[in-house]
Tab-separated table of N, CA and C in Angstrom:
chain	number	residue	atom	x	y	z
N	163	UNK	N	-3.465	22.517	-15.489
N	163	UNK	CA	-2.545	23.288	-14.511
N	163	UNK	C	-1.064	23.214	-15.113
N	164	UNK	N	-0.425	24.478	-15.418
N	164	UNK	CA	0.944	24.414	-15.626
N	164	UNK	C	1.647	24.422	-14.283
N	165	UNK	N	2.465	23.522	-14.242
N	165	UNK	CA	3.526	23.461	-12.962
N	165	UNK	C	4.485	24.557	-13.244
N	166	UNK	N	4.816	25.348	-12.083
N	166	UNK	CA	5.619	26.424	-12.344
N	166	UNK	C	7.170	25.922	-12.101
N	167	UNK	N	7.476	24.675	-11.393
N	167	UNK	CA	9.103	24.559	-11.091
N	167	UNK	C	8.869	23.034	-11.446
N	168	UNK	N	9.752	22.551	-12.669
N	168	UNK	CA	10.016	21.250	-12.983
N	168	UNK	C	10.970	20.666	-12.351
N	169	UNK	N	10.813	19.380	-11.759
N	169	UNK	CA	11.790	18.665	-10.914
N	169	UNK	C	12.465	17.699	-12.027
N	170	UNK	N	13.497	17.326	-11.518
N	170	UNK	CA	14.403	16.259	-12.972
N	170	UNK	C	13.937	14.898	-12.155
N	171	UNK	N	13.525	14.031	-13.136
N	171	UNK	CA	13.462	12.703	-13.114
N	171	UNK	C	14.466	12.176	-12.295
N	172	UNK	N	14.377	10.854	-11.626
N	172	UNK	CA	15.629	10.319	-10.913
N	172	UNK	C	15.224	8.674	-10.999
N	173	UNK	N	16.546	7.844	-10.794
N	173	UNK	CA	16.395	6.497	-10.703
N	173	UNK	C	16.586	6.195	-9.402
N	174	UNK	N	15.558	5.131	-8.808
N	174	UNK	CA	15.503	4.650	-7.696
N	174	UNK	C	15.885	3.130	-7.763
N	175	UNK	N	16.733	2.726	-6.970
N	175	UNK	CA	17.134	1.412	-6.837
N	175	UNK	C	16.490	0.618	-5.761
N	176	UNK	N	15.856	-0.523	-6.096
N	176	UNK	CA	15.634	-1.339	-5.329
N	176	UNK	C	16.193	-2.611	-5.420
N	177	UNK	N	16.907	-3.207	-4.372
N	177	UNK	CA	17.516	-4.553	-4.632
N	177	UNK	C	16.611	-5.576	-4.021
N	178	UNK	N	16.590	-6.410	-5.199
N	178	UNK	CA	15.722	-8.063	-4.593
N	178	UNK	C	17.037	-8.805	-4.455
N	179	UNK	N	17.020	-9.306	-3.462
N	179	UNK	CA	18.315	-10.236	-3.109
N	179	UNK	C	17.871	-11.549	-3.278
N	180	UNK	N	18.707	-12.569	-3.830
N	180	UNK	CA	18.473	-13.900	-3.929
N	180	UNK	C	17.996	-14.607	-3.063
N	181	UNK	N	18.399	-13.985	-1.555
N	181	UNK	CA	17.812	-15.268	-0.381
N	181	UNK	C	16.183	-14.589	-0.116
N	182	UNK	N	15.821	-13.551	-0.918
N	182	UNK	CA	14.482	-13.383	-0.465
N	182	UNK	C	14.480	-11.805	0.569
N	183	UNK	N	15.410	-11.438	0.582
N	183	UNK	CA	15.655	-9.900	1.101
N	183	UNK	C	15.606	-8.932	0.245
N	184	UNK	N	15.521	-7.770	0.855
N	184	UNK	CA	15.368	-6.575	-0.059
N	184	UNK	C	16.250	-5.290	0.511
N	185	UNK	N	16.412	-4.564	-0.195
N	185	UNK	CA	17.448	-3.192	0.286
N	185	UNK	C	16.816	-1.923	-0.713
N	186	UNK	N	16.323	-1.234	-0.116
N	186	UNK	CA	15.853	0.077	-0.861
N	186	UNK	C	15.716	1.370	-0.025
N	187	UNK	N	15.455	2.593	-0.698
N	187	UNK	CA	15.522	3.744	-0.175
N	187	UNK	C	14.947	3.881	1.171
N	188	UNK	N	13.821	3.060	1.586
N	188	UNK	CA	13.176	3.224	2.714
N	188	UNK	C	14.149	2.874	3.798
N	189	UNK	N	14.785	1.710	3.537
N	189	UNK	CA	15.762	0.847	4.445
N	189	UNK	C	17.057	1.785	4.738
N	190	UNK	N	17.471	2.599	3.478
N	190	UNK	CA	18.639	3.484	3.632
N	190	UNK	C	17.923	4.808	4.448
N	191	UNK	N	17.076	5.169	4.546
N	191	UNK	CA	16.223	6.140	5.537
N	191	UNK	C	16.419	6.007	6.805
N	192	UNK	N	15.985	4.499	7.109
N	192	UNK	CA	15.880	4.306	8.504
N	192	UNK	C	17.417	4.019	8.785
N	193	UNK	N	18.096	3.556	8.184
N	193	UNK	CA	19.638	3.406	8.807
N	193	UNK	C	20.218	4.841	9.312
N	194	UNK	N	19.966	5.898	7.750
N	194	UNK	CA	20.746	7.156	8.222
N	194	UNK	C	20.254	7.803	9.528
N	195	UNK	N	18.653	7.566	9.566
N	195	UNK	CA	18.021	8.283	10.744
N	195	UNK	C	18.561	7.557	11.990
N	196	UNK	N	18.804	6.165	12.261
N	196	UNK	CA	19.174	5.303	13.409
N	196	UNK	C	20.576	6.076	13.647
N	197	UNK	N	21.189	6.215	12.580
N	197	UNK	CA	22.655	6.817	13.056
N	197	UNK	C	22.854	8.336	13.529
N	198	UNK	N	21.785	9.030	13.274
N	198	UNK	CA	21.539	10.550	13.745
N	198	UNK	C	21.101	10.411	15.014
N	199	UNK	N	20.013	9.522	15.144
N	199	UNK	CA	19.102	9.543	16.537
N	199	UNK	C	19.801	8.647	17.479
N	200	UNK	N	20.551	7.452	17.136
N	200	UNK	CA	21.328	6.623	17.943
N	200	UNK	C	20.225	5.728	18.538
N	201	UNK	N	18.846	5.419	18.122
N	201	UNK	CA	18.070	4.631	18.409
N	201	UNK	C	16.833	4.215	17.543
N	202	UNK	N	16.472	3.103	17.848
N	202	UNK	CA	15.359	2.625	16.906
N	202	UNK	C	14.027	3.656	17.190
N	203	UNK	N	13.735	3.803	18.161
N	203	UNK	CA	12.471	4.514	18.895
N	203	UNK	C	12.705	5.948	18.390
N	204	UNK	N	13.901	6.770	18.623
N	204	UNK	CA	14.199	8.011	17.859
N	204	UNK	C	14.132	8.045	16.441
N	205	UNK	N	14.456	7.311	15.817
N	205	UNK	CA	14.377	7.237	14.432
N	205	UNK	C	12.857	6.996	13.984
N	206	UNK	N	12.239	6.062	14.753
N	206	UNK	CA	10.530	6.043	14.231
N	206	UNK	C	10.048	7.305	14.456
N	207	UNK	N	10.334	7.986	15.629
N	207	UNK	CA	9.673	9.638	15.843
N	207	UNK	C	10.063	10.290	14.616
N	208	UNK	N	11.320	10.438	14.283
N	208	UNK	CA	11.947	11.455	13.535
N	208	UNK	C	11.317	10.923	11.980
N	209	UNK	N	11.100	9.721	11.452
N	209	UNK	CA	10.419	9.421	10.280
N	209	UNK	C	9.091	9.139	10.451
N	210	UNK	N	8.262	9.529	11.596
N	210	UNK	CA	7.014	9.333	11.478
N	210	UNK	C	6.135	8.035	11.352
N	211	UNK	N	7.001	6.973	11.841
N	211	UNK	CA	6.688	5.420	11.512
N	211	UNK	C	6.442	5.023	12.799
N	212	UNK	N	5.781	3.777	12.592
N	212	UNK	CA	5.612	3.325	13.878
N	212	UNK	C	6.834	2.546	14.525
N	213	UNK	N	7.213	2.446	15.840
N	213	UNK	CA	8.313	1.817	16.378
N	213	UNK	C	8.238	0.293	16.001
N	214	UNK	N	7.141	-0.217	15.921
N	214	UNK	CA	7.353	-1.917	15.470
N	214	UNK	C	7.621	-2.092	14.138
N	215	UNK	N	7.027	-1.003	13.097
N	215	UNK	CA	7.833	-0.976	11.578
N	215	UNK	C	9.158	-0.932	11.741
N	216	UNK	N	9.711	0.095	12.388
N	216	UNK	CA	11.039	0.100	12.278
N	216	UNK	C	11.896	-0.894	13.038
N	217	UNK	N	11.311	-1.382	13.998
N	217	UNK	CA	11.923	-2.380	14.727
N	217	UNK	C	11.966	-3.923	13.648
N	218	UNK	N	10.661	-4.124	13.147
N	218	UNK	CA	10.705	-5.155	12.001
N	218	UNK	C	11.621	-5.119	10.760
N	219	UNK	N	11.657	-3.859	10.521
N	219	UNK	CA	12.802	-3.592	9.354
N	219	UNK	C	14.263	-3.769	9.863
N	220	UNK	N	14.591	-3.138	10.969
N	220	UNK	CA	15.988	-3.421	11.566
N	220	UNK	C	16.206	-4.895	11.517
N	221	UNK	N	15.352	-5.556	12.229
N	221	UNK	CA	15.086	-7.235	12.254
N	221	UNK	C	15.384	-7.777	10.869
N	222	UNK	N	14.743	-7.488	10.024
N	222	UNK	CA	14.776	-8.104	8.855
N	222	UNK	C	16.063	-7.816	8.096
N	223	UNK	N	16.700	-6.721	8.302
N	223	UNK	CA	18.094	-6.352	7.812
N	223	UNK	C	19.080	-7.265	8.259
N	224	UNK	N	19.028	-6.938	9.661
N	224	UNK	CA	20.011	-8.085	10.259
N	224	UNK	C	20.107	-9.564	10.054
N	225	UNK	N	18.633	-10.044	9.533
N	225	UNK	CA	18.504	-11.568	9.329
N	225	UNK	C	18.821	-11.675	7.902
N	226	UNK	N	19.015	-10.610	6.937
N	226	UNK	CA	19.046	-10.696	5.579
N	226	UNK	C	20.633	-11.227	5.308
N	227	UNK	N	21.281	-10.531	6.133
N	227	UNK	CA	22.987	-10.562	5.845
N	227	UNK	C	23.451	-11.507	7.027
N	228	UNK	N	24.431	-11.890	6.334
N	228	UNK	CA	25.333	-12.621	7.605
N	228	UNK	C	26.016	-12.050	8.506
N	229	UNK	N	26.268	-10.590	8.551
N	229	UNK	CA	26.580	-9.827	9.577
N	229	UNK	C	25.215	-8.774	9.833
N	230	UNK	N	25.276	-8.284	11.259
N	230	UNK	CA	24.239	-7.390	11.190
N	230	UNK	C	24.481	-6.141	11.069
N	231	UNK	N	23.479	-5.602	10.543
N	231	UNK	CA	23.408	-4.006	9.668
N	231	UNK	C	23.253	-3.137	10.734
N	232	UNK	N	22.524	-3.401	12.077
N	232	UNK	CA	22.349	-2.290	13.079
N	232	UNK	C	22.534	-3.320	14.300
N	233	UNK	N	23.598	-2.635	15.437
N	233	UNK	CA	23.273	-3.197	16.556
N	233	UNK	C	22.442	-2.517	17.666
N	234	UNK	N	21.932	-3.280	18.571
N	234	UNK	CA	21.054	-2.542	19.361
N	234	UNK	C	21.564	-3.104	20.656
N	235	UNK	N	21.391	-2.115	21.755
N	235	UNK	CA	21.618	-2.140	22.907
N	235	UNK	C	20.260	-1.689	23.683
N	236	UNK	N	19.429	-2.899	24.273
N	236	UNK	CA	18.411	-2.702	24.747
N	236	UNK	C	18.407	-1.915	26.358
N	237	UNK	N	17.369	-1.590	27.031
N	237	UNK	CA	17.563	-0.973	28.327
N	237	UNK	C	17.006	0.362	28.068
N	238	UNK	N	16.367	0.838	29.246
N	238	UNK	CA	15.858	2.075	29.242
N	238	UNK	C	16.769	3.327	29.492
N	239	UNK	N	18.036	2.886	30.145
N	239	UNK	CA	19.155	3.673	30.373
N	239	UNK	C	20.182	3.355	29.734
N	240	UNK	N	20.827	4.071	28.740
N	240	UNK	CA	21.897	3.763	28.146
N	240	UNK	C	21.816	2.840	26.764
N	241	UNK	N	20.461	2.494	26.609
N	241	UNK	CA	20.186	1.610	25.349
N	241	UNK	C	20.028	2.609	24.136
N	242	UNK	N	20.002	1.908	23.119
N	242	UNK	CA	20.247	2.552	21.855
N	242	UNK	C	20.468	1.744	20.773
N	243	UNK	N	20.723	2.166	19.733
N	243	UNK	CA	21.296	1.405	18.243
N	243	UNK	C	22.265	2.149	17.841
N	244	UNK	N	23.388	1.190	17.124
N	244	UNK	CA	24.150	2.131	16.037
N	244	UNK	C	24.300	1.317	14.855
N	245	UNK	N	24.843	1.920	13.779
N	245	UNK	CA	25.037	1.058	12.769
N	245	UNK	C	26.227	0.238	12.765
N	246	UNK	N	26.558	-0.948	12.556
N	246	UNK	CA	27.678	-1.402	12.256
N	246	UNK	C	28.734	-1.172	11.262
N	247	UNK	N	29.997	-1.811	11.438
N	247	UNK	CA	30.846	-1.519	10.086
N	247	UNK	C	30.291	-2.034	8.871
N	248	UNK	N	29.626	-3.531	9.076
N	248	UNK	CA	29.132	-3.883	7.739
N	248	UNK	C	27.928	-3.021	7.311
N	249	UNK	N	27.012	-2.514	8.054
N	249	UNK	CA	26.121	-1.484	7.813
N	249	UNK	C	26.474	-0.311	7.108
N	250	UNK	N	27.729	0.231	7.560
N	250	UNK	CA	28.375	1.226	6.947
N	250	UNK	C	28.710	1.113	5.483
N	251	UNK	N	29.263	-0.358	5.434
N	251	UNK	CA	29.674	-0.569	3.951
N	251	UNK	C	28.608	-1.009	3.092
N	252	UNK	N	27.129	-1.568	3.617
N	252	UNK	CA	26.197	-1.699	2.874
N	252	UNK	C	25.644	-0.539	2.472
N	253	UNK	N	25.543	0.706	3.348
N	253	UNK	CA	25.426	2.054	2.742
N	253	UNK	C	26.048	2.484	1.725
N	254	UNK	N	27.280	2.443	1.886
N	254	UNK	CA	28.154	2.786	0.866
N	254	UNK	C	28.204	2.066	-0.657
N	255	UNK	N	27.922	0.970	-0.501
N	255	UNK	CA	27.756	-0.061	-1.751
N	255	UNK	C	26.459	0.523	-2.404
N	256	UNK	N	25.397	0.638	-1.761
N	256	UNK	CA	24.162	1.203	-2.185
N	256	UNK	C	23.968	2.482	-2.910
N	257	UNK	N	24.818	3.246	-2.073
N	257	UNK	CA	24.848	4.659	-2.682
N	257	UNK	C	25.824	4.350	-3.920
N	258	UNK	N	26.871	3.727	-4.168
N	258	UNK	CA	27.635	3.358	-5.534
N	258	UNK	C	26.585	3.141	-6.484
N	259	UNK	N	25.807	1.930	-6.136
N	259	UNK	CA	25.117	1.680	-7.231
N	259	UNK	C	24.084	2.616	-7.822
N	260	UNK	N	23.514	3.367	-6.734
N	260	UNK	CA	22.861	4.610	-7.277
N	260	UNK	C	23.359	5.522	-8.023
N	261	UNK	N	24.779	5.862	-7.711
N	261	UNK	CA	25.699	6.760	-8.490
N	261	UNK	C	25.468	6.230	-10.000
N	262	UNK	N	25.990	4.947	-9.997
N	262	UNK	CA	26.506	4.358	-11.208
N	262	UNK	C	25.167	4.352	-12.055
N	263	UNK	N	23.924	4.173	-11.427
N	263	UNK	CA	22.702	3.858	-12.302
N	263	UNK	C	22.295	5.176	-12.893
N	264	UNK	N	22.404	6.346	-12.066
N	264	UNK	CA	22.014	7.268	-12.205
N	264	UNK	C	22.861	7.717	-13.610
N	265	UNK	N	24.129	7.866	-13.420
N	265	UNK	CA	24.829	8.063	-14.267
N	265	UNK	C	24.659	7.511	-15.763
N	266	UNK	N	24.389	6.040	-15.788
N	266	UNK	CA	24.478	5.257	-16.677
N	266	UNK	C	23.117	5.718	-17.675
N	267	UNK	N	21.838	6.113	-16.598
N	267	UNK	CA	20.627	6.495	-17.060
N	267	UNK	C	20.402	7.868	-17.446
N	268	UNK	N	21.498	8.493	-17.374
N	268	UNK	CA	21.167	10.158	-17.556
N	268	UNK	C	20.578	10.451	-18.950
N	269	UNK	N	20.910	10.205	-20.047
N	269	UNK	CA	20.732	10.456	-21.350
N	269	UNK	C	19.127	10.076	-21.685
N	270	UNK	N	18.844	8.609	-20.972
N	270	UNK	CA	17.701	7.953	-21.250
N	270	UNK	C	16.604	8.852	-20.510
N	271	UNK	N	16.845	9.018	-19.289
N	271	UNK	CA	15.955	9.619	-18.495
N	271	UNK	C	15.530	11.324	-19.056
N	272	UNK	N	16.736	11.880	-19.335
N	272	UNK	CA	16.363	13.029	-20.358
N	272	UNK	C	15.536	13.013	-21.117
N	273	UNK	N	15.466	12.084	-22.161
N	273	UNK	CA	14.795	11.766	-23.154
N	273	UNK	C	13.419	11.407	-22.652
N	274	UNK	N	13.325	10.963	-21.799
N	274	UNK	CA	11.838	10.583	-21.215
N	274	UNK	C	11.129	11.908	-20.543
N	275	UNK	N	11.967	12.584	-19.872
N	275	UNK	CA	11.384	13.827	-19.204
N	275	UNK	C	11.388	14.869	-20.328
N	276	UNK	N	12.057	14.896	-21.332
N	276	UNK	CA	11.525	15.816	-22.422
N	276	UNK	C	10.248	15.408	-23.452
N	277	UNK	N	9.856	14.160	-23.166
N	277	UNK	CA	8.461	14.048	-23.762
N	277	UNK	C	7.277	13.507	-22.682
N	278	UNK	N	7.568	14.577	-21.458
N	278	UNK	CA	6.587	14.549	-20.568
N	278	UNK	C	5.429	15.428	-21.071
N	279	UNK	N	4.202	15.154	-20.437
N	279	UNK	CA	2.878	16.146	-20.600
N	279	UNK	C	2.972	17.024	-19.285
N	280	UNK	N	3.359	18.046	-19.256
N	280	UNK	CA	3.293	18.839	-17.873
N	280	UNK	C	1.977	19.517	-17.388
N	281	UNK	N	0.858	19.034	-18.300
N	281	UNK	CA	-0.329	19.314	-17.487
N	281	UNK	C	-0.898	17.941	-16.919
N	282	UNK	N	-0.285	17.103	-16.848
N	282	UNK	CA	-0.649	15.538	-16.480
N	282	UNK	C	-1.030	15.962	-14.653
N	283	UNK	N	-1.916	15.505	-14.285
N	283	UNK	CA	-2.102	15.920	-12.881
N	283	UNK	C	-2.524	14.372	-12.322
N	284	UNK	N	-1.651	13.770	-11.554
N	284	UNK	CA	-1.554	12.492	-11.017
N	284	UNK	C	-2.896	12.215	-9.859
N	285	UNK	N	-3.368	13.544	-9.234
N	285	UNK	CA	-4.404	13.191	-8.380
N	285	UNK	C	-5.756	12.922	-9.191
N	286	UNK	N	-5.740	13.772	-10.608
N	286	UNK	CA	-6.919	13.672	-11.293
N	286	UNK	C	-7.015	11.996	-11.646
N	287	UNK	N	-5.792	11.364	-11.962
N	287	UNK	CA	-5.890	10.112	-12.367
N	287	UNK	C	-6.395	8.934	-11.314
N	288	UNK	N	-5.879	9.340	-9.941
N	288	UNK	CA	-6.613	8.544	-8.924
N	288	UNK	C	-8.047	8.664	-8.649
N	289	UNK	N	-8.292	10.051	-8.828
N	289	UNK	CA	-9.885	10.481	-8.693
N	289	UNK	C	-10.684	9.678	-9.572
N	290	UNK	N	-10.110	9.432	-10.838
N	290	UNK	CA	-10.892	8.886	-11.928
N	290	UNK	C	-11.174	7.703	-11.949
N	291	UNK	N	-9.852	7.138	-11.406
N	291	UNK	CA	-9.830	5.442	-11.155
N	291	UNK	C	-10.702	5.125	-9.992
N	292	UNK	N	-10.899	5.831	-8.911
N	292	UNK	CA	-12.044	5.548	-7.968
N	292	UNK	C	-13.265	5.551	-8.348
N	293	UNK	N	-13.605	6.976	-9.220
N	293	UNK	CA	-14.863	7.368	-9.853
N	293	UNK	C	-15.498	6.078	-10.707
N	294	UNK	N	-14.193	5.497	-11.490
N	294	UNK	CA	-14.722	4.376	-12.541
N	294	UNK	C	-15.008	3.135	-11.853
N	295	UNK	N	-14.378	3.031	-10.480
N	295	UNK	CA	-14.548	1.328	-9.918
N	295	UNK	C	-15.790	1.488	-8.798
N	296	UNK	N	-16.479	2.730	-8.660
N	296	UNK	CA	-17.538	2.539	-7.795
N	296	UNK	C	-19.006	2.492	-8.620
C-alpha cells in the first residue's frame, strides 16, 4: 500500500526529571487545554480523557515543582483553573527545548526519513504480533 501523502518525521521530547517527575507532550496538551477551557473538567471533556486522569496529572505536575503549574479554584460557581506564571514559564522552556532539539536533529531526521520503506504498514505488524503470540 503506497501512501499518497508523506508526513515529516518529528522529534518528541519527554523530560524525565531527577526527582522522579516527568513532563511531556501529554502534559503540555493538558496545560494548553486548561488555559482555553479554564477548568480541569472542561479540559478533560475537550481532550476526551477522564476527569480523574486530568486531575491526577495536574496534581502530579503541581507536586513535581516547587511552584504550582496550575492554580485551581474549587466550587460549582466561580470554580475553575488557570495556568500560573510558573506554568507559563515551564511551557515556554519546554517549547524552547523542542525547537532546539528539532533544529539540531533536522539533518539526521531527514536522513532517517529518506531511508524509510513507505510500504510499511504498522497495523500489519500489530496483527502479526498478535497472531504469533496466540
